[in-house]
PDB file of C-alpha atoms and ligand atoms in Angstrom:
ATOM      1  CA  UNK A 561     134.898 115.904 119.085  1.00  0.00           C
ATOM      2  CA  UNK A 562     137.248 119.137 118.879  1.00  0.00           C
ATOM      3  CA  UNK A 563     135.914 122.209 117.624  1.00  0.00           C
ATOM      4  CA  UNK A 564     137.762 125.530 116.914  1.00  0.00           C
ATOM      5  CA  UNK A 565     135.524 128.623 117.149  1.00  0.00           C
ATOM      6  CA  UNK A 566     136.928 130.915 114.792  1.00  0.00           C
ATOM      7  CA  UNK A 567     136.756 134.283 112.555  1.00  0.00           C
ATOM      8  CA  UNK A 568     139.358 136.273 111.247  1.00  0.00           C
ATOM      9  CA  UNK A 569     137.395 139.336 112.237  1.00  0.00           C
ATOM     10  CA  UNK A 570     137.570 140.411 115.745  1.00  0.00           C
ATOM     11  CA  UNK A 571     134.446 140.821 118.351  1.00  0.00           C
ATOM     12  CA  UNK A 572     132.483 138.649 116.027  1.00  0.00           C
ATOM     13  CA  UNK A 573     131.205 136.705 119.152  1.00  0.00           C
ATOM     14  CA  UNK A 574     133.806 133.854 119.156  1.00  0.00           C
ATOM     15  CA  UNK A 575     134.293 133.744 122.772  1.00  0.00           C
ATOM     16  CA  UNK A 576     130.537 134.514 123.745  1.00  0.00           C
ATOM     17  CA  UNK A 577     129.653 131.201 121.257  1.00  0.00           C
ATOM     18  CA  UNK A 578     132.610 129.241 123.021  1.00  0.00           C
ATOM     19  CA  UNK A 579     131.145 129.804 126.649  1.00  0.00           C
ATOM     20  CA  UNK A 580     127.494 129.991 125.749  1.00  0.00           C
ATOM     21  CA  UNK A 581     127.515 126.759 123.736  1.00  0.00           C
ATOM     22  CA  UNK A 582     129.786 125.108 126.538  1.00  0.00           C
ATOM     23  CA  UNK A 583     126.736 126.290 129.008  1.00  0.00           C
ATOM     24  CA  UNK A 584     124.287 124.776 126.648  1.00  0.00           C
ATOM     25  CA  UNK A 585     126.140 121.583 125.852  1.00  0.00           C
ATOM     26  CA  UNK A 586     126.214 121.121 129.555  1.00  0.00           C
ATOM     27  CA  UNK A 587     122.749 121.941 130.187  1.00  0.00           C
ATOM     28  CA  UNK A 588     122.170 119.256 127.818  1.00  0.00           C
ATOM     29  CA  UNK A 589     124.264 117.048 129.957  1.00  0.00           C
ATOM     30  CA  UNK A 590     127.109 116.851 127.979  1.00  0.00           C
ATOM     31  CA  UNK A 591     130.943 117.123 129.329  1.00  0.00           C
ATOM     32  CA  UNK A 592     132.932 120.138 127.740  1.00  0.00           C
ATOM     33  CA  UNK A 593     136.436 121.174 127.966  1.00  0.00           C
ATOM     34  CA  UNK A 594     137.316 124.885 126.725  1.00  0.00           C
ATOM     35  CA  UNK A 595     140.756 125.446 125.527  1.00  0.00           C
ATOM     36  CA  UNK A 596     141.362 128.941 125.638  1.00  0.00           C
ATOM     37  CA  UNK A 597     143.740 129.660 123.091  1.00  0.00           C
ATOM     38  CA  UNK A 598     143.545 133.513 122.834  1.00  0.00           C
ATOM     39  CA  UNK A 599     145.936 135.601 124.897  1.00  0.00           C
ATOM     40  CA  UNK A 600     143.238 137.849 125.786  1.00  0.00           C
ATOM     41  CA  UNK A 601     141.889 135.061 127.997  1.00  0.00           C
ATOM     42  CA  UNK A 602     138.322 136.175 127.859  1.00  0.00           C
ATOM     43  CA  UNK A 603     136.986 132.707 128.004  1.00  0.00           C
ATOM     44  CA  UNK A 604     139.020 131.986 130.804  1.00  0.00           C
ATOM     45  CA  UNK A 605     137.581 135.123 132.750  1.00  0.00           C
ATOM     46  CA  UNK A 606     133.962 134.362 131.499  1.00  0.00           C
ATOM     47  CA  UNK A 607     134.297 130.605 132.706  1.00  0.00           C
ATOM     48  CA  UNK A 608     135.586 132.304 136.119  1.00  0.00           C
ATOM     49  CA  UNK A 609     139.006 130.986 135.735  1.00  0.00           C
ATOM     50  CA  UNK A 610     141.042 134.330 135.571  1.00  0.00           C
ATOM     51  CA  UNK A 611     144.727 134.147 135.740  1.00  0.00           C
ATOM     52  CA  UNK A 612     145.510 134.820 139.473  1.00  0.00           C
ATOM     53  CA  UNK A 613     149.171 136.029 139.941  1.00  0.00           C
ATOM     54  CA  UNK A 614     149.003 135.242 143.785  1.00  0.00           C
ATOM     55  CA  UNK A 615     147.817 131.539 142.904  1.00  0.00           C
ATOM     56  CA  UNK A 616     149.464 130.927 139.556  1.00  0.00           C
ATOM     57  CA  UNK A 617     148.318 128.076 137.838  1.00  0.00           C
ATOM     58  CA  UNK A 618     149.619 126.326 134.441  1.00  0.00           C
ATOM     59  CA  UNK A 619     148.155 127.743 131.582  1.00  0.00           C
ATOM     60  CA  UNK A 620     148.029 126.954 127.645  1.00  0.00           C
ATOM     61  CA  UNK A 621     151.132 128.980 127.393  1.00  0.00           C
ATOM     62  CA  UNK A 622     153.091 126.495 129.428  1.00  0.00           C
ATOM     63  CA  UNK A 623     151.363 123.469 127.900  1.00  0.00           C
ATOM     64  CA  UNK A 624     151.982 124.547 124.434  1.00  0.00           C
ATOM     65  CA  UNK A 625     155.611 125.291 125.278  1.00  0.00           C
ATOM     66  CA  UNK A 626     156.061 121.964 126.396  1.00  0.00           C
ATOM     67  CA  UNK A 627     154.163 120.320 123.440  1.00  0.00           C
ATOM     68  CA  UNK A 628     154.575 116.811 125.404  1.00  0.00           C
ATOM     69  CA  UNK A 629     152.026 114.261 124.657  1.00  0.00           C
ATOM     70  CA  UNK A 630     149.033 114.565 127.344  1.00  0.00           C
ATOM     71  CA  UNK A 631     150.708 117.508 129.213  1.00  0.00           C
ATOM     72  CA  UNK A 632     147.445 119.560 128.932  1.00  0.00           C
ATOM     73  CA  UNK A 633     145.840 117.460 131.830  1.00  0.00           C
ATOM     74  CA  UNK A 634     148.184 119.369 134.279  1.00  0.00           C
ATOM     75  CA  UNK A 635     146.795 122.509 133.462  1.00  0.00           C
ATOM     76  CA  UNK A 636     143.092 121.521 133.228  1.00  0.00           C
ATOM     77  CA  UNK A 637     140.784 122.951 136.252  1.00  0.00           C
ATOM     78  CA  UNK A 638     136.846 122.776 136.688  1.00  0.00           C
ATOM     79  CA  UNK A 639     135.063 126.184 135.549  1.00  0.00           C
ATOM     80  CA  UNK A 640     134.430 128.606 138.381  1.00  0.00           C
ATOM     81  CA  UNK A 641     130.864 128.337 137.401  1.00  0.00           C
ATOM     82  CA  UNK A 642     128.433 127.093 140.089  1.00  0.00           C
ATOM     83  CA  UNK A 643     127.218 123.517 140.137  1.00  0.00           C
ATOM     84  CA  UNK A 644     125.948 121.448 138.051  1.00  0.00           C
ATOM     85  CA  UNK A 645     127.995 123.356 135.669  1.00  0.00           C
ATOM     86  CA  UNK A 646     131.329 123.062 137.511  1.00  0.00           C
ATOM     87  CA  UNK A 647     131.160 119.517 137.306  1.00  0.00           C
ATOM     88  CA  UNK A 648     130.299 119.482 133.439  1.00  0.00           C
ATOM     89  CA  UNK A 649     132.535 122.441 132.138  1.00  0.00           C
ATOM     90  CA  UNK A 650     136.348 122.432 132.502  1.00  0.00           C
ATOM     91  CA  UNK A 651     138.684 124.874 131.126  1.00  0.00           C
ATOM     92  CA  UNK A 652     142.234 124.612 130.018  1.00  0.00           C
ATOM     93  CA  UNK A 653     143.018 128.726 130.756  1.00  0.00           C
ATOM     94  CA  UNK A 654     145.304 131.167 128.839  1.00  0.00           C
ATOM     95  CA  UNK A 655     147.038 134.208 130.114  1.00  0.00           C
ATOM     96  CA  UNK A 656     148.425 137.014 127.942  1.00  0.00           C
ATOM     97  CA  UNK A 657     151.946 135.189 127.683  1.00  0.00           C
ATOM     98  CA  UNK A 658     150.530 132.643 125.353  1.00  0.00           C
ATOM     99  CA  UNK A 659     151.408 135.354 122.527  1.00  0.00           C
ATOM    100  CA  UNK A 660     155.136 134.227 123.594  1.00  0.00           C
ATOM    101  CA  UNK A 661     154.556 130.758 121.852  1.00  0.00           C
ATOM    102  CA  UNK A 662     154.212 132.804 118.493  1.00  0.00           C
ATOM    103  CA  UNK A 663     157.958 133.344 118.377  1.00  0.00           C
ATOM    104  CA  UNK A 664     158.363 129.406 118.416  1.00  0.00           C
ATOM    105  CA  UNK A 665     156.554 128.758 115.295  1.00  0.00           C
ATOM    106  CA  UNK A 666     159.320 128.074 113.293  1.00  0.00           C
ATOM    107  CA  UNK A 667     160.599 125.263 115.551  1.00  0.00           C
ATOM    108  CA  UNK A 668     160.107 121.627 114.217  1.00  0.00           C
ATOM    109  CA  UNK A 669     156.724 120.538 114.823  1.00  0.00           C
ATOM    110  CA  UNK A 670     155.353 123.457 116.336  1.00  0.00           C
ATOM    111  CA  UNK A 671     151.924 123.549 114.753  1.00  0.00           C
ATOM    112  CA  UNK A 672     151.128 120.169 116.424  1.00  0.00           C
ATOM    113  CA  UNK A 673     151.975 121.005 119.930  1.00  0.00           C
ATOM    114  CA  UNK A 674     148.498 121.577 120.970  1.00  0.00           C
ATOM    115  CA  UNK A 675     147.306 118.542 119.475  1.00  0.00           C
ATOM    116  CA  UNK A 676     150.006 116.657 121.329  1.00  0.00           C
ATOM    117  CA  UNK A 677     149.322 118.232 124.547  1.00  0.00           C
ATOM    118  CA  UNK A 678     145.602 117.298 124.516  1.00  0.00           C
ATOM    119  CA  UNK A 679     146.450 113.531 123.110  1.00  0.00           C
ATOM    120  CA  UNK A 680     144.334 111.318 125.281  1.00  0.00           C
ATOM    121  CA  UNK A 681     143.545 114.019 127.862  1.00  0.00           C
ATOM    122  CA  UNK A 682     139.889 115.139 126.440  1.00  0.00           C
ATOM    123  CA  UNK A 683     138.710 111.592 125.698  1.00  0.00           C
ATOM    124  CA  UNK A 684     136.682 111.802 128.771  1.00  0.00           C
ATOM    125  CA  UNK A 685     134.831 114.980 127.540  1.00  0.00           C
ATOM    126  CA  UNK A 686     131.953 114.792 124.793  1.00  0.00           C
ATOM    127  CA  UNK A 687     133.122 118.178 123.175  1.00  0.00           C
ATOM    128  CA  UNK A 688     136.489 120.017 123.217  1.00  0.00           C
ATOM    129  CA  UNK A 689     135.428 123.812 122.245  1.00  0.00           C
ATOM    130  CA  UNK A 690     138.811 125.860 121.543  1.00  0.00           C
ATOM    131  CA  UNK A 691     138.295 129.433 121.700  1.00  0.00           C
ATOM    132  CA  UNK A 692     140.661 130.948 118.948  1.00  0.00           C
ATOM    133  CA  UNK A 693     142.030 134.681 118.671  1.00  0.00           C
ATOM    134  CA  UNK A 694     141.060 137.145 115.560  1.00  0.00           C
ATOM    135  CA  UNK A 695     143.784 135.763 113.550  1.00  0.00           C
ATOM    136  CA  UNK A 696     145.030 132.972 111.271  1.00  0.00           C
ATOM    137  CA  UNK A 697     148.405 132.991 112.871  1.00  0.00           C
ATOM    138  CA  UNK A 698     149.995 130.381 114.702  1.00  0.00           C
ATOM    139  CA  UNK A 699     147.823 130.136 117.743  1.00  0.00           C
ATOM    140  CA  UNK A 700     145.026 129.601 115.466  1.00  0.00           C
ATOM    141  CA  UNK A 701     146.786 127.363 113.202  1.00  0.00           C
ATOM    142  CA  UNK A 702     147.720 125.123 116.382  1.00  0.00           C
ATOM    143  CA  UNK A 703     144.032 125.131 117.403  1.00  0.00           C
ATOM    144  CA  UNK A 704     142.924 123.938 113.884  1.00  0.00           C
ATOM    145  CA  UNK A 705     145.601 121.325 114.067  1.00  0.00           C
ATOM    146  CA  UNK A 706     144.234 119.889 117.015  1.00  0.00           C
ATOM    147  CA  UNK A 707     140.724 119.821 115.780  1.00  0.00           C
ATOM    148  CA  UNK A 708     138.298 117.936 113.502  1.00  0.00           C
ATOM    149  CA  UNK A 709     135.799 120.656 112.813  1.00  0.00           C
ATOM    150  CA  UNK A 710     135.557 124.575 112.726  1.00  0.00           C
ATOM    151  CA  UNK A 711     132.596 126.529 113.949  1.00  0.00           C
ATOM    152  CA  UNK A 712     132.585 129.929 112.187  1.00  0.00           C
ATOM    153  CA  UNK A 713     130.677 132.860 114.201  1.00  0.00           C
ATOM    154  CA  UNK A 714     129.620 135.792 111.869  1.00  0.00           C
ATOM    155  CA  UNK A 715     128.324 139.049 112.582  1.00  0.00           C
ATOM    156  CA  UNK A 716     125.855 140.142 109.642  1.00  0.00           C
ATOM    157  CA  UNK A 717     128.345 142.821 108.314  1.00  0.00           C
ATOM    158  CA  UNK A 718     130.808 143.233 105.396  1.00  0.00           C
ATOM    159  CA  UNK A 719     133.878 142.742 107.257  1.00  0.00           C
ATOM    160  CA  UNK A 720     132.900 139.979 109.614  1.00  0.00           C
ATOM    161  CA  UNK A 721     131.593 138.154 106.667  1.00  0.00           C
ATOM    162  CA  UNK A 722     134.872 138.778 105.001  1.00  0.00           C
ATOM    163  CA  UNK A 723     136.521 137.217 107.947  1.00  0.00           C
ATOM    164  CA  UNK A 724     134.485 134.151 107.897  1.00  0.00           C
ATOM    165  CA  UNK A 725     135.357 133.612 104.163  1.00  0.00           C
ATOM    166  CA  UNK A 726     138.969 133.724 105.080  1.00  0.00           C
ATOM    167  CA  UNK A 727     138.789 131.220 107.662  1.00  0.00           C
ATOM    168  CA  UNK A 728     136.793 128.956 105.168  1.00  0.00           C
ATOM    169  CA  UNK A 729     139.401 129.110 102.609  1.00  0.00           C
ATOM    170  CA  UNK A 730     142.282 128.890 104.995  1.00  0.00           C
ATOM    171  CA  UNK A 731     140.584 125.550 106.323  1.00  0.00           C
ATOM    172  CA  UNK A 732     140.354 124.298 102.631  1.00  0.00           C
ATOM    173  CA  UNK A 733     143.572 125.402 101.872  1.00  0.00           C
ATOM    174  CA  UNK A 734     145.803 124.185 104.533  1.00  0.00           C
ATOM    175  CA  UNK A 735     144.107 121.228 106.212  1.00  0.00           C
ATOM    176  CA  UNK A 736     146.479 118.925 104.847  1.00  0.00           C
ATOM    177  CA  UNK A 737     149.450 120.989 106.075  1.00  0.00           C
ATOM    178  CA  UNK A 738     148.297 121.231 109.207  1.00  0.00           C
ATOM    179  CA  UNK A 739     148.416 117.414 109.579  1.00  0.00           C
ATOM    180  CA  UNK A 740     144.396 117.649 109.743  1.00  0.00           C
ATOM    181  CA  UNK A 741     143.246 116.331 106.385  1.00  0.00           C
ATOM    182  CA  UNK A 742     139.628 116.028 107.638  1.00  0.00           C
ATOM    183  CA  UNK A 743     139.366 119.419 109.265  1.00  0.00           C
ATOM    184  CA  UNK A 744     136.214 121.053 107.940  1.00  0.00           C
ATOM    185  CA  UNK A 745     133.844 123.852 108.701  1.00  0.00           C
ATOM    186  CA  UNK A 746     131.133 122.495 110.483  1.00  0.00           C
ATOM    187  CA  UNK A 747     128.848 125.577 110.225  1.00  0.00           C
ATOM    188  CA  UNK A 748     128.474 129.196 110.306  1.00  0.00           C
ATOM    189  CA  UNK A 749     126.648 130.814 113.225  1.00  0.00           C
ATOM    190  CA  UNK A 750     125.126 134.260 113.012  1.00  0.00           C
ATOM    191  CA  UNK A 751     125.703 136.537 116.188  1.00  0.00           C
ATOM    192  CA  UNK A 752     124.670 140.047 116.998  1.00  0.00           C
ATOM    193  CA  UNK A 753     121.860 139.988 114.415  1.00  0.00           C
ATOM    194  CA  UNK A 754     119.732 143.359 114.464  1.00  0.00           C
ATOM    195  CA  UNK A 755     117.015 144.539 112.504  1.00  0.00           C
ATOM    196  CA  UNK A 756     118.959 146.896 110.186  1.00  0.00           C
ATOM    197  CA  UNK A 757     119.231 147.310 106.710  1.00  0.00           C
ATOM    198  CA  UNK A 758     122.988 146.260 106.262  1.00  0.00           C
ATOM    199  CA  UNK A 759     121.996 142.980 108.461  1.00  0.00           C
ATOM    200  CA  UNK A 760     119.087 141.987 106.260  1.00  0.00           C
ATOM    201  CA  UNK A 761     121.162 142.444 103.209  1.00  0.00           C
ATOM    202  CA  UNK A 762     124.100 140.468 104.404  1.00  0.00           C
ATOM    203  CA  UNK A 763     121.713 137.591 105.592  1.00  0.00           C
ATOM    204  CA  UNK A 764     120.301 137.203 102.390  1.00  0.00           C
ATOM    205  CA  UNK A 765     122.367 134.927 100.183  1.00  0.00           C
ATOM    206  CA  UNK A 766     124.593 134.422 103.081  1.00  0.00           C
ATOM    207  CA  UNK A 767     124.625 130.448 102.848  1.00  0.00           C
ATOM    208  CA  UNK A 768     125.617 130.855  99.285  1.00  0.00           C
ATOM    209  CA  UNK A 769     128.188 133.508  99.707  1.00  0.00           C
ATOM    210  CA  UNK A 770     129.927 131.090 102.488  1.00  0.00           C
ATOM    211  CA  UNK A 771     128.973 127.880 100.496  1.00  0.00           C
ATOM    212  CA  UNK A 772     128.200 126.347 103.772  1.00  0.00           C
ATOM    213  CA  UNK A 773     125.661 125.684 106.450  1.00  0.00           C
ATOM    214  CA  UNK A 774     124.099 128.942 108.326  1.00  0.00           C
ATOM    215  CA  UNK A 775     122.600 127.423 111.378  1.00  0.00           C
ATOM    216  CA  UNK A 776     119.693 128.975 112.868  1.00  0.00           C
ATOM    217  CA  UNK A 777     118.363 130.506 115.374  1.00  0.00           C
ATOM    218  CA  UNK A 778     120.528 133.639 114.532  1.00  0.00           C
ATOM    219  CA  UNK A 779     121.617 135.093 118.005  1.00  0.00           C
ATOM    220  CA  UNK A 780     120.492 138.769 118.394  1.00  0.00           C
ATOM    221  CA  UNK A 781     122.165 141.655 119.768  1.00  0.00           C
ATOM    222  CA  UNK A 782     120.770 141.465 123.332  1.00  0.00           C
ATOM    223  CA  UNK A 783     122.382 143.054 126.374  1.00  0.00           C
ATOM    224  CA  UNK A 784     121.907 139.874 128.337  1.00  0.00           C
ATOM    225  CA  UNK A 785     125.050 138.631 126.434  1.00  0.00           C
ATOM    226  CA  UNK A 786     126.948 141.222 127.705  1.00  0.00           C
ATOM    227  CA  UNK A 787     125.603 140.368 131.516  1.00  0.00           C
ATOM    228  CA  UNK A 788     126.661 137.192 131.316  1.00  0.00           C
ATOM    229  CA  UNK A 789     130.015 137.904 129.954  1.00  0.00           C
ATOM    230  CA  UNK A 790     130.700 140.670 132.661  1.00  0.00           C
ATOM    231  CA  UNK A 791     129.244 138.659 135.434  1.00  0.00           C
ATOM    232  CA  UNK A 792     131.273 135.232 134.565  1.00  0.00           C
ATOM    233  CA  UNK A 793     128.026 133.240 134.714  1.00  0.00           C
ATOM    234  CA  UNK A 794     126.086 131.104 132.067  1.00  0.00           C
ATOM    235  CA  UNK A 795     123.387 133.178 130.654  1.00  0.00           C
ATOM    236  CA  UNK A 796     120.732 130.918 132.395  1.00  0.00           C
ATOM    237  CA  UNK A 797     121.612 131.955 135.845  1.00  0.00           C
ATOM    238  CA  UNK A 798     123.396 135.272 135.068  1.00  0.00           C
ATOM    239  CA  UNK A 799     120.285 137.335 136.503  1.00  0.00           C
ATOM    240  CA  UNK A 800     119.609 139.027 133.298  1.00  0.00           C
ATOM    241  CA  UNK A 801     115.937 139.455 132.298  1.00  0.00           C
ATOM    242  CA  UNK A 802     116.416 137.768 128.969  1.00  0.00           C
ATOM    243  CA  UNK A 803     119.186 135.503 129.884  1.00  0.00           C
ATOM    244  CA  UNK A 804     117.256 132.263 129.876  1.00  0.00           C
ATOM    245  CA  UNK A 805     115.507 133.320 126.576  1.00  0.00           C
ATOM    246  CA  UNK A 806     118.693 133.617 125.198  1.00  0.00           C
ATOM    247  CA  UNK A 807     120.198 130.595 126.417  1.00  0.00           C
ATOM    248  CA  UNK A 808     117.369 128.723 124.697  1.00  0.00           C
ATOM    249  CA  UNK A 809     119.010 130.142 121.246  1.00  0.00           C
ATOM    250  CA  UNK A 810     122.541 128.339 122.188  1.00  0.00           C
ATOM    251  CA  UNK A 811     120.607 125.333 123.301  1.00  0.00           C
ATOM    252  CA  UNK A 812     119.075 124.994 119.843  1.00  0.00           C
ATOM    253  CA  UNK A 813     122.419 125.538 118.251  1.00  0.00           C
ATOM    254  CA  UNK A 814     124.143 123.234 120.804  1.00  0.00           C
ATOM    255  CA  UNK A 815     121.465 120.308 119.632  1.00  0.00           C
ATOM    256  CA  UNK A 816     122.752 120.920 115.998  1.00  0.00           C
ATOM    257  CA  UNK A 817     126.177 120.312 117.164  1.00  0.00           C
ATOM    258  CA  UNK A 818     125.153 117.152 118.809  1.00  0.00           C
ATOM    259  CA  UNK A 819     123.556 115.762 115.793  1.00  0.00           C
ATOM    260  CA  UNK A 820     125.504 117.288 112.958  1.00  0.00           C
ATOM    261  CA  UNK A 821     128.880 117.226 114.649  1.00  0.00           C
ATOM    262  CA  UNK A 822     128.407 113.272 114.689  1.00  0.00           C
ATOM    263  CA  UNK A 823     127.690 112.906 111.124  1.00  0.00           C
TER     264      UNK A 823
HETATM  265  N1  LIG B2313     124.654 138.537 120.862  1.00  0.00           N
HETATM  266  C1  LIG B2313     125.218 139.322 121.158  1.00  0.00           C
HETATM  267  N2  LIG B2313     124.566 140.513 122.034  1.00  0.00           N
HETATM  268  C2  LIG B2313     125.083 141.540 122.778  1.00  0.00           C
HETATM  269  N3  LIG B2313     126.398 141.564 123.006  1.00  0.00           N
HETATM  270  C3  LIG B2313     127.322 140.618 122.486  1.00  0.00           C
HETATM  271  C4  LIG B2313     126.716 139.762 121.811  1.00  0.00           C
HETATM  272  N4  LIG B2313     127.763 138.818 121.318  1.00  0.00           N
HETATM  273  C5  LIG B2313     128.777 139.292 121.764  1.00  0.00           C
HETATM  274  N5  LIG B2313     128.643 140.463 122.531  1.00  0.00           N
HETATM  275  C6  LIG B2313     129.713 141.362 123.265  1.00  0.00           C
HETATM  276  O1  LIG B2313     130.383 141.817 122.361  1.00  0.00           O
HETATM  277  C7  LIG B2313     131.936 142.257 122.432  1.00  0.00           C
HETATM  278  C8  LIG B2313     132.536 140.861 121.808  1.00  0.00           C
HETATM  279  O2  LIG B2313     132.299 139.587 121.943  1.00  0.00           O
HETATM  280  P1  LIG B2313     133.163 138.353 122.014  1.00  0.00           P
HETATM  281  O3  LIG B2313     134.367 138.724 123.205  1.00  0.00           O
HETATM  282  O4  LIG B2313     132.649 137.285 122.369  1.00  0.00           O
HETATM  283  O5  LIG B2313     133.752 138.473 120.788  1.00  0.00           O
HETATM  284  P2  LIG B2313     135.018 137.782 120.037  1.00  0.00           P
HETATM  285  O6  LIG B2313     134.938 137.478 118.712  1.00  0.00           O
HETATM  286  O7  LIG B2313     135.543 136.604 121.200  1.00  0.00           O
HETATM  287  O8  LIG B2313     136.157 139.019 120.237  1.00  0.00           O
HETATM  288  P3  LIG B2313     137.911 138.742 119.748  1.00  0.00           P
HETATM  289  O9  LIG B2313     138.080 138.860 118.561  1.00  0.00           O
HETATM  290  O10 LIG B2313     138.520 140.031 120.625  1.00  0.00           O
HETATM  291  O11 LIG B2313     138.331 137.396 120.472  1.00  0.00           O
HETATM  292  C9  LIG B2313     131.823 141.288 123.972  1.00  0.00           C
HETATM  293  O12 LIG B2313     131.449 142.550 125.051  1.00  0.00           O
HETATM  294  C10 LIG B2313     130.518 140.587 124.282  1.00  0.00           C
HETATM  295  O13 LIG B2313     129.979 140.692 125.564  1.00  0.00           O
HETATM  296 MG1  LIG B2314     137.363 136.261 121.878  1.00  0.00          MG
END
């Protein structure tokens, strides 16, 4: 199953969710492919596969430019995480020039290029998680067109909830046009939750507002998330005091992907 992780708002925790869910699914013995569709390439770096000018490798940029069926196989690499993650988590990395694909959006069939590139390639993985940029433009549309489901990461703040609503409405409005009529939002994940008035206010009635499933547990704002991100290691082994505790929260969410994603 292919799942795009999205929110129109930046910084909600899309990449954090992508990377931590990949680790959690691996800990549940699932094979995961992470596709980095953000020119910021944060997911690639956090999976310890940053672009190296001295040892250039194929990335999502070249894969999408080609758009040939199955071409993604040439760019997929194991994550740079230690064993056993490295055997279970692979990555189709990105680099900044993925942005150059946007100007090709008008060419025939452009939105289907990632879908074609992944065709037959990710069958061996249990889950393909696609990290989207904070935009509903061409790169995210290609991700949606390649996916069956969307997970929306939302911070319990006004602008982030608005960003989530825009994703929901976009998916509803354009699934058919993207050639993916069964595309739908699987669930909303709450990230960076804090005990402040605004967050309590936003969380109250959030499911009604989003008209969807808001999964629990909510992920708190903890330093461990940043420690894992900056050390490019899974939470469980990043050495941060609350890393393992935070990892168990992602495991709970990953279990719901396994159960409800199959429904
Ligand atoms: N639960 C959390 N607790 C603490 N820090 C967090 C948490 N979630 C994310 N962060 C930090 O917030 C920053 C933004 O997170 P992240 O990069 O995952 O967001 P994003 O939605 O992918 O951003 P962008 O829109 O730029 O792609 C990062 O520095 C990340 O480490
Ligand atoms: Mg990101």
